[in-house]
Coordinates of C-alpha atoms in Angstrom, one line a residue:
Chain A
M1 CA 54.2 -97.2 -51.9
E2 CA 53.9 -97.5 -48.2
I3 CA 53.0 -93.9 -47.8
L4 CA 51.0 -93.7 -51.0
L5 CA 48.3 -96.3 -50.0
P6 CA 47.2 -94.6 -46.8
V7 CA 47.2 -91.2 -48.4
L8 CA 45.1 -92.5 -51.3
A9 CA 42.8 -94.4 -48.9
I10 CA 42.0 -91.5 -46.6
G11 CA 42.0 -89.0 -49.5
G12 CA 39.7 -91.2 -51.5
M13 CA 37.3 -91.6 -48.6
G14 CA 37.3 -87.8 -48.0
L15 CA 36.6 -87.3 -51.7
I16 CA 33.7 -89.7 -51.8
F17 CA 32.2 -88.4 -48.5
G18 CA 32.7 -84.8 -49.6
A19 CA 30.8 -85.5 -52.8
L20 CA 28.0 -87.2 -50.9
L21 CA 27.7 -84.3 -48.5
A22 CA 27.7 -81.8 -51.4
I23 CA 24.7 -83.7 -52.9
A24 CA 23.0 -83.8 -49.4
A25 CA 23.6 -80.1 -49.0
K26 CA 21.7 -79.4 -52.3
I27 CA 18.8 -81.6 -51.2
F28 CA 18.6 -80.2 -47.6
A29 CA 19.4 -76.6 -48.5
V30 CA 17.7 -74.2 -46.1
E31 CA 16.5 -71.0 -47.8
K32 CA 17.8 -68.1 -45.8
D33 CA 16.0 -64.8 -46.2
E34 CA 18.3 -62.5 -48.2
R35 CA 17.1 -59.5 -46.2
L36 CA 18.7 -61.1 -43.1
P37 CA 22.4 -60.0 -43.7
L38 CA 21.1 -56.5 -44.9
I39 CA 19.2 -56.0 -41.6
E40 CA 22.1 -57.2 -39.6
E41 CA 24.2 -54.5 -41.2
C42 CA 21.8 -51.8 -40.0
L43 CA 22.2 -53.0 -36.4
P44 CA 25.2 -51.8 -34.3
G45 CA 26.6 -55.3 -33.9
A46 CA 27.4 -54.8 -30.2
N47 CA 25.2 -57.8 -29.2
C48 CA 24.3 -55.9 -26.1
G49 CA 20.9 -57.6 -25.8
G50 CA 19.1 -54.4 -25.0
C51 CA 16.3 -55.3 -27.5
G52 CA 15.5 -58.5 -25.5
F53 CA 16.8 -60.8 -28.1
A54 CA 20.0 -62.9 -27.8
G55 CA 22.0 -60.7 -30.1
C56 CA 21.9 -58.5 -33.2
S57 CA 21.5 -61.5 -35.5
A58 CA 18.6 -62.9 -33.4
A59 CA 17.0 -59.5 -33.5
A60 CA 17.4 -59.4 -37.3
E61 CA 15.8 -62.8 -37.6
A62 CA 12.8 -61.6 -35.5
V63 CA 12.4 -58.6 -37.7
V64 CA 12.3 -60.8 -40.8
K65 CA 9.8 -63.1 -39.2
G66 CA 7.6 -60.2 -38.3
E67 CA 8.0 -60.8 -34.6
A68 CA 9.7 -57.4 -34.0
F69 CA 9.3 -54.0 -35.5
A70 CA 11.8 -51.9 -37.4
N71 CA 12.5 -50.0 -34.2
V72 CA 13.7 -53.2 -32.5
C73 CA 17.1 -51.7 -31.7
P74 CA 17.1 -49.1 -28.9
V75 CA 20.8 -48.5 -29.4
G76 CA 20.6 -47.8 -33.2
G77 CA 17.6 -45.6 -32.6
A78 CA 15.7 -43.8 -35.3
E79 CA 18.4 -44.2 -38.0
S80 CA 18.6 -48.0 -37.8
A81 CA 14.8 -48.1 -37.6
R82 CA 14.6 -46.1 -40.8
K83 CA 17.1 -48.3 -42.6
I84 CA 15.5 -51.5 -41.5
A85 CA 12.0 -50.2 -42.5
E86 CA 13.4 -49.4 -45.9
I87 CA 14.7 -53.0 -46.3
M88 CA 11.5 -54.5 -45.0
G89 CA 9.3 -52.1 -47.1
I90 CA 7.4 -50.8 -44.1
T91 CA 7.3 -47.4 -42.6
A92 CA 9.0 -46.9 -39.3
E93 CA 7.0 -45.5 -36.5
E94 CA 9.0 -42.6 -35.1
T95 CA 10.0 -43.6 -31.7
E96 CA 10.9 -41.1 -29.1
R97 CA 14.5 -41.3 -27.9
Q98 CA 14.7 -42.6 -24.3
T99 CA 17.7 -42.7 -22.0
A100 CA 18.5 -44.3 -18.7
F101 CA 18.2 -42.2 -15.6
V102 CA 19.3 -42.9 -12.1
M103 CA 16.4 -42.1 -9.8
C104 CA 18.4 -41.1 -6.8
S105 CA 20.3 -37.9 -5.9
G106 CA 21.3 -38.9 -2.3
N107 CA 25.0 -38.3 -2.6
S108 CA 27.6 -38.6 0.1
D109 CA 26.7 -35.2 1.5
T110 CA 22.9 -35.5 1.6
A111 CA 22.2 -39.2 2.3
K112 CA 22.9 -40.6 5.7
N113 CA 24.8 -43.8 6.2
K114 CA 24.0 -46.6 8.7
Y115 CA 27.7 -47.7 8.8
D116 CA 31.0 -46.8 7.2
N117 CA 32.3 -48.9 4.4
N118 CA 36.0 -48.7 3.5
E119 CA 36.1 -51.8 1.4
T120 CA 36.1 -51.8 -2.4
I121 CA 33.0 -53.9 -3.3
D122 CA 30.3 -53.9 -5.9
C123 CA 26.7 -52.9 -5.5
H124 CA 25.4 -56.4 -5.2
T125 CA 27.7 -57.2 -2.3
A126 CA 26.9 -53.9 -0.7
N127 CA 23.2 -54.6 -1.0
R128 CA 23.6 -57.8 0.9
L129 CA 25.6 -56.3 3.7
G130 CA 22.8 -55.3 6.0
G131 CA 20.8 -53.9 3.0
G132 CA 23.5 -51.5 2.0
M133 CA 25.3 -48.9 4.1
K134 CA 22.8 -46.2 3.2
E135 CA 20.0 -45.5 5.6
C136 CA 17.6 -45.3 2.6
R137 CA 16.4 -48.7 1.3
F138 CA 15.9 -47.3 -2.2
G139 CA 19.0 -45.1 -2.8
C140 CA 21.9 -45.6 -5.1
L141 CA 24.6 -47.6 -3.4
G142 CA 27.3 -45.8 -5.3
F143 CA 29.7 -48.6 -6.0
G144 CA 29.3 -48.3 -9.7
S145 CA 28.2 -51.8 -10.8
C146 CA 26.2 -50.0 -13.5
V147 CA 29.2 -48.0 -14.5
A148 CA 31.1 -51.2 -15.1
K149 CA 28.3 -52.6 -17.1
C150 CA 27.9 -49.6 -19.4
K151 CA 29.5 -50.4 -22.8
F152 CA 29.2 -46.8 -24.0
G153 CA 30.8 -44.9 -21.1
A154 CA 27.6 -43.1 -20.3
L155 CA 27.6 -43.7 -16.6
S156 CA 29.9 -42.2 -14.0
L157 CA 30.0 -41.9 -10.2
Q158 CA 29.6 -38.3 -8.9
N159 CA 30.0 -37.9 -5.2
G160 CA 28.6 -41.3 -4.4
V161 CA 25.8 -41.4 -6.9
A162 CA 25.7 -42.9 -10.4
V163 CA 24.8 -40.3 -13.0
V164 CA 23.8 -41.0 -16.6
D165 CA 25.3 -38.9 -19.4
R166 CA 22.2 -38.6 -21.5
E167 CA 24.1 -37.7 -24.6
K168 CA 26.1 -40.9 -24.5
C169 CA 23.3 -43.2 -23.3
T170 CA 22.0 -45.5 -25.9
N171 CA 19.1 -46.9 -23.8
C172 CA 20.4 -50.5 -24.1
G173 CA 19.2 -51.3 -20.6
A174 CA 22.3 -53.1 -19.3
C175 CA 22.5 -50.8 -16.3
M176 CA 18.9 -51.2 -15.5
A177 CA 19.3 -55.0 -15.4
E178 CA 22.5 -54.7 -13.3
C179 CA 21.3 -52.3 -10.6
P180 CA 20.4 -54.4 -7.5
R181 CA 18.0 -51.7 -6.4
H182 CA 16.3 -51.2 -9.7
I183 CA 16.4 -47.4 -9.5
I184 CA 17.7 -46.9 -13.1
K185 CA 14.6 -46.1 -15.2
R186 CA 13.9 -45.1 -18.8
V187 CA 13.1 -41.5 -19.2
P188 CA 12.2 -39.8 -22.5
Y189 CA 15.0 -37.6 -23.8
S190 CA 12.6 -34.8 -24.1
A191 CA 11.4 -35.0 -20.5
K192 CA 11.5 -31.6 -18.9
T193 CA 11.1 -32.5 -15.2
V194 CA 12.1 -35.6 -13.2
V195 CA 11.5 -36.6 -9.6
V196 CA 15.0 -37.9 -8.7
C197 CA 13.9 -40.3 -5.9
T198 CA 12.0 -43.6 -5.7
S199 CA 11.7 -43.8 -1.9
K200 CA 8.4 -45.5 -0.9
D201 CA 9.2 -45.0 2.8
K202 CA 6.9 -42.8 4.9
G203 CA 7.8 -39.1 4.9
K204 CA 9.3 -39.2 8.4
D205 CA 11.6 -42.1 7.6
T206 CA 12.7 -40.6 4.3
R207 CA 13.4 -37.3 6.0
N208 CA 15.6 -39.1 8.6
A209 CA 17.5 -41.0 5.9
C210 CA 18.2 -38.5 3.3
G211 CA 18.4 -34.7 2.8
V212 CA 17.0 -35.0 -0.8
G213 CA 14.3 -37.7 -0.5
C214 CA 10.7 -37.4 -1.7
I215 CA 8.5 -37.4 1.4
G216 CA 5.3 -37.5 -0.7
C217 CA 3.9 -34.2 0.6
G218 CA 2.2 -33.5 -2.6
I219 CA 3.0 -29.8 -2.8
C220 CA 4.3 -30.3 -6.3
A221 CA 1.1 -32.1 -7.4
K222 CA -1.1 -29.3 -6.0
N223 CA 0.9 -26.6 -7.7
C224 CA 1.3 -28.2 -11.1
E225 CA -1.0 -26.4 -13.6
A226 CA -0.7 -29.2 -16.1
Q227 CA -1.6 -31.8 -13.5
A228 CA 1.3 -33.8 -14.6
I229 CA 2.5 -34.9 -11.2
T230 CA 0.9 -37.7 -9.1
V231 CA 1.9 -38.9 -5.7
E232 CA 1.7 -42.6 -5.2
G233 CA 3.2 -44.7 -2.4
N234 CA 4.8 -41.7 -0.7
C235 CA 6.7 -40.7 -3.9
A236 CA 5.9 -38.2 -6.6
S237 CA 6.2 -39.0 -10.3
V238 CA 5.9 -36.9 -13.4
D239 CA 3.8 -37.7 -16.4
Y240 CA 6.3 -36.7 -19.1
T241 CA 3.7 -36.3 -21.8
K242 CA 1.8 -33.7 -19.8
C243 CA 4.7 -31.8 -18.3
T244 CA 5.1 -28.3 -19.8
G245 CA 8.4 -27.6 -18.0
C246 CA 7.2 -24.5 -16.3
G247 CA 9.4 -25.2 -13.3
V248 CA 6.9 -24.4 -10.5
C249 CA 7.2 -27.8 -8.9
Q250 CA 11.0 -27.4 -8.6
E251 CA 10.6 -24.1 -6.9
K252 CA 7.9 -25.3 -4.5
C253 CA 9.5 -28.7 -3.6
P254 CA 10.7 -28.5 0.0
R255 CA 13.0 -31.4 -0.4
D256 CA 14.7 -30.4 -3.6
V257 CA 14.1 -33.7 -5.3
I258 CA 12.7 -32.3 -8.6
R259 CA 15.2 -31.6 -11.4
M260 CA 14.7 -29.6 -14.5
L261 CA 16.2 -31.2 -17.5
N262 CA 17.0 -29.8 -21.0
G263 CA 18.7 -26.5 -20.7
V264 CA 18.7 -26.3 -17.0
P265 CA 21.8 -28.2 -15.7
T266 CA 21.1 -31.7 -14.1
I267 CA 22.2 -32.4 -10.6
Chain B
M1 CA 21.8 -115.8 -33.5
L2 CA 18.7 -114.2 -32.2
K3 CA 19.8 -114.9 -28.7
D4 CA 23.1 -113.3 -29.4
L5 CA 21.4 -110.1 -30.6
L6 CA 19.2 -110.0 -27.5
V7 CA 22.3 -110.4 -25.3
I8 CA 24.1 -107.7 -27.2
S9 CA 21.1 -105.3 -26.9
I10 CA 20.5 -105.8 -23.2
G11 CA 24.2 -105.5 -22.7
A12 CA 24.5 -102.3 -24.6
I13 CA 21.5 -100.7 -23.1
F14 CA 21.8 -101.7 -19.4
I15 CA 24.9 -103.6 -18.4
Q16 CA 27.5 -101.7 -20.5
N17 CA 25.5 -98.5 -20.8
F18 CA 27.8 -96.2 -22.7
V19 CA 27.2 -93.1 -20.5
L20 CA 26.5 -94.4 -17.0
V21 CA 28.8 -97.5 -16.9
Q22 CA 31.5 -96.8 -19.5
F23 CA 31.5 -93.1 -19.0
L24 CA 31.7 -92.2 -22.7
G25 CA 29.8 -89.3 -24.2
I26 CA 29.5 -87.3 -20.9
C27 CA 29.6 -83.9 -22.6
P28 CA 26.2 -84.1 -24.3
F29 CA 24.9 -86.1 -21.4
L30 CA 25.4 -83.1 -19.1
G31 CA 25.0 -80.4 -21.8
V32 CA 21.7 -81.3 -23.4
S33 CA 19.8 -82.9 -20.5
K34 CA 18.0 -79.8 -19.2
K35 CA 14.8 -80.8 -20.9
V36 CA 13.4 -84.2 -21.7
E37 CA 12.4 -83.1 -25.1
T38 CA 15.8 -82.0 -26.3
G39 CA 17.2 -85.1 -24.5
I40 CA 15.1 -87.3 -26.7
G41 CA 16.1 -85.3 -29.8
M42 CA 19.8 -85.6 -29.0
G43 CA 19.4 -89.3 -28.2
L44 CA 17.7 -90.1 -31.5
A45 CA 20.4 -88.2 -33.4
V46 CA 23.0 -90.3 -31.6
V47 CA 21.1 -93.5 -32.3
F48 CA 21.1 -92.7 -36.0
V49 CA 24.8 -91.7 -36.1
M50 CA 25.8 -94.7 -34.0
A51 CA 23.9 -97.2 -36.1
C52 CA 25.1 -95.7 -39.4
A53 CA 28.6 -95.3 -38.1
S54 CA 28.7 -99.0 -37.1
A55 CA 27.5 -100.1 -40.5
I56 CA 29.9 -97.9 -42.5
T57 CA 32.9 -98.3 -40.2
W58 CA 32.5 -102.1 -40.5
A59 CA 32.8 -101.8 -44.3
V60 CA 35.7 -99.3 -43.9
Q61 CA 37.4 -101.7 -41.6
Q62 CA 37.2 -104.5 -44.1
L63 CA 38.8 -102.3 -46.7
L64 CA 41.6 -101.3 -44.3
I65 CA 42.3 -104.9 -43.5
L66 CA 42.3 -105.7 -47.3
F67 CA 45.1 -103.1 -47.8
N68 CA 46.8 -103.9 -44.5
I69 CA 46.5 -100.4 -43.2
E70 CA 44.4 -101.0 -40.0
Y71 CA 46.4 -98.4 -38.1
L72 CA 44.4 -95.7 -40.0
Q73 CA 41.3 -96.9 -38.1
T74 CA 40.8 -93.9 -35.8
I75 CA 41.2 -91.2 -38.5
A76 CA 39.1 -93.1 -41.0
F77 CA 36.3 -93.7 -38.4
I78 CA 36.3 -90.0 -37.3
L79 CA 36.0 -89.1 -41.0
V80 CA 32.9 -91.3 -41.3
I81 CA 31.4 -90.0 -38.1
A82 CA 32.0 -86.4 -39.1
V83 CA 30.2 -86.9 -42.4
L84 CA 27.3 -88.6 -40.7
V85 CA 27.0 -85.8 -38.2
Q86 CA 27.1 -83.2 -41.0
F87 CA 24.3 -85.1 -42.7
V88 CA 22.2 -85.2 -39.5
E89 CA 22.8 -81.5 -39.0
M90 CA 21.6 -80.7 -42.5
F91 CA 18.6 -82.9 -42.1
L92 CA 17.5 -81.4 -38.8
Q93 CA 18.1 -77.8 -40.0
K94 CA 15.8 -78.5 -42.9
S95 CA 13.1 -80.5 -41.3
I96 CA 13.1 -79.9 -37.5
P97 CA 14.5 -76.4 -37.1
S98 CA 13.2 -76.1 -33.5
L99 CA 15.2 -79.1 -32.4
Y100 CA 18.2 -77.9 -34.4
N101 CA 18.1 -74.7 -32.4
S102 CA 17.7 -76.3 -29.0
L103 CA 20.5 -78.8 -29.6
G104 CA 22.8 -75.9 -30.5
I105 CA 26.5 -76.5 -30.3
Y106 CA 26.0 -80.1 -29.0
L107 CA 24.9 -81.3 -32.4
P108 CA 28.2 -80.8 -34.2
L109 CA 29.9 -82.0 -31.1
I110 CA 28.5 -85.5 -31.7
T111 CA 31.5 -85.6 -34.1
T112 CA 33.9 -85.6 -31.2
N113 CA 31.5 -87.6 -29.0
C114 CA 33.7 -90.4 -27.7
A115 CA 30.7 -92.7 -27.4
V116 CA 30.3 -92.8 -31.2
L117 CA 34.0 -93.5 -31.9
G118 CA 33.8 -95.9 -28.9
V119 CA 31.1 -97.9 -30.6
A120 CA 33.1 -98.2 -33.8
I121 CA 36.2 -99.3 -32.0
V122 CA 34.4 -101.7 -29.7
N123 CA 32.8 -103.3 -32.8
I124 CA 36.1 -104.3 -34.2
T125 CA 38.0 -105.2 -31.1
R126 CA 35.4 -107.2 -29.2
F127 CA 36.2 -110.8 -28.2
G128 CA 39.9 -110.6 -28.4
G129 CA 40.2 -108.9 -31.8
M130 CA 37.5 -111.1 -33.4
D131 CA 35.1 -108.9 -35.1
F132 CA 31.4 -108.7 -34.5
G133 CA 30.1 -109.3 -38.0
F134 CA 28.0 -106.8 -39.9
I135 CA 24.6 -107.4 -38.3
K136 CA 25.9 -107.6 -34.8
S137 CA 27.9 -104.4 -35.3
V138 CA 24.8 -102.5 -36.5
V139 CA 22.6 -103.9 -33.7
Y140 CA 25.3 -103.0 -31.1
G141 CA 25.6 -99.5 -32.5
A142 CA 21.8 -98.9 -32.5
T143 CA 21.3 -100.4 -29.0
A144 CA 24.3 -98.4 -27.7
G145 CA 22.5 -95.3 -29.0
I146 CA 19.3 -96.4 -27.4
G147 CA 21.2 -96.9 -24.1
F148 CA 22.5 -93.3 -24.5
T149 CA 19.0 -92.0 -25.1
F150 CA 17.7 -94.0 -22.2
A151 CA 20.3 -92.5 -19.9
I152 CA 19.9 -88.9 -21.1
V153 CA 16.1 -89.0 -20.9
L154 CA 16.2 -90.5 -17.3
F155 CA 18.7 -87.8 -16.3
A156 CA 16.7 -85.0 -18.0
G157 CA 13.6 -86.2 -16.0
V158 CA 15.5 -85.9 -12.8
R159 CA 16.9 -82.5 -13.7
E160 CA 13.5 -81.2 -14.5
R161 CA 12.4 -82.1 -11.0
L162 CA 15.5 -80.5 -9.6
E163 CA 14.6 -77.2 -11.2
S164 CA 11.7 -76.8 -8.9
S165 CA 13.1 -78.3 -5.7
N166 CA 14.8 -76.4 -2.9
I167 CA 18.5 -77.1 -3.2
P168 CA 21.1 -75.6 -0.8
G169 CA 22.9 -72.7 -2.4
F170 CA 26.3 -74.3 -2.6
L171 CA 24.9 -77.2 -4.6
K172 CA 22.9 -75.2 -7.1
G173 CA 23.6 -75.8 -10.8
M174 CA 26.4 -78.1 -11.8
P175 CA 27.3 -79.6 -8.4
I176 CA 23.9 -81.2 -7.8
T177 CA 23.8 -82.2 -11.5
L178 CA 27.1 -84.1 -11.2
I179 CA 26.0 -85.7 -7.9
T180 CA 22.8 -86.8 -9.6
A181 CA 24.7 -88.2 -12.5
G182 CA 26.9 -90.1 -10.1
L183 CA 23.9 -91.6 -8.3
L184 CA 22.3 -92.6 -11.6
S185 CA 25.6 -94.2 -12.6
I186 CA 25.7 -96.2 -9.3
A187 CA 22.2 -97.4 -9.9
F188 CA 23.2 -98.6 -13.4
M189 CA 26.2 -100.5 -11.9
G190 CA 23.5 -102.7 -10.3
F191 CA 22.8 -104.2 -13.8
S192 CA 26.2 -105.7 -13.9
G193 CA 24.8 -108.7 -11.9
L194 CA 22.5 -109.5 -14.8
S195 CA 23.4 -112.8 -16.5
F196 CA 21.8 -115.1 -19.0

């Protein structure tokens, strides 16, 4: 009896409260869009945040609300966009696949150092130590903070410069956000030519700092038949939509900063 | 009677402020005080839960006394509070989804908010075990909630100002928040001189 009473009292209370809550749940039921779980299934579920939303389920919610398009997920790419579009009953705009690209090729052999660094540190720390050990203010620091951030194993350090494996890259943007120098950029997968430098320094300074830095001479722009290259702020850049991939710019570049992609080996 | 209620109210809001003097319910106090708006929302939710919890736990306590099983207080009260919080959660999700989203995890955490259980326990143990009576209990619960709201809104106001001020690097974030909370608490200690 002594044990029965408390059990009955608490059990009875739980029962009554449970029943009340069940009724309240009916009254205050929130209608969830049935498409929501379906769309979540189409997304990779890595919650990488590459789309700009808090996670995959937040992205799915945005799609249902119409705040995001079917191609919300850069990681899932065209396939997830097609599936989501099917669920939502809209047509997916074909988006071009883009990948990250490290805009620096100043490796241990070509870029000069201000000081030697034997410590194992990350890029952020290195960036604060006198602005990095590289002479160049814009170059890759080569400590691989981006490599550590990449969930897909697409980044690696090669001779002191981070390099993106464009086959593995899912364009989630984690490395771009991580890089203290902001030299990882999105480049269309179909791009044929890339200027692998972002140095805005004057030609002479760039020449002193690095063997493969763009000095903004403009020879590439003058020789480009498609007029796809522009020089701005002492650095050339390629308009990927205009570039025909003829390769003249690469031949003419005195500093060897232009790389041919697709077919021709990178770096 | 009316004077008693006034004394209880002033006491619960200022002199015995649950957060700043009794140090109960610190978790949401620090967690949801980044914006005044969410602070008010959280405060009102706590007011509702505290007032209802006071009323229901008073009834529950009478039952427990009747069957001579008062030692079940804590578990019984937690049960009541959990149900109330569930109810508030459902209500907010349905009618004010934006507030529901901004309160996030702190809303279900009211369940384990010691301030709420504190109110229920204080209600039945005040004045040497003599109980408060139904009306006084409910008034105490509601005003304790108002005191909580008052504290969290004041604190949120200070934190909003802190956002835009130049704080030394080592104090940024939680350190300056805790220091601010301490100063606010000291300020509230000043009310302890208040007497009727």
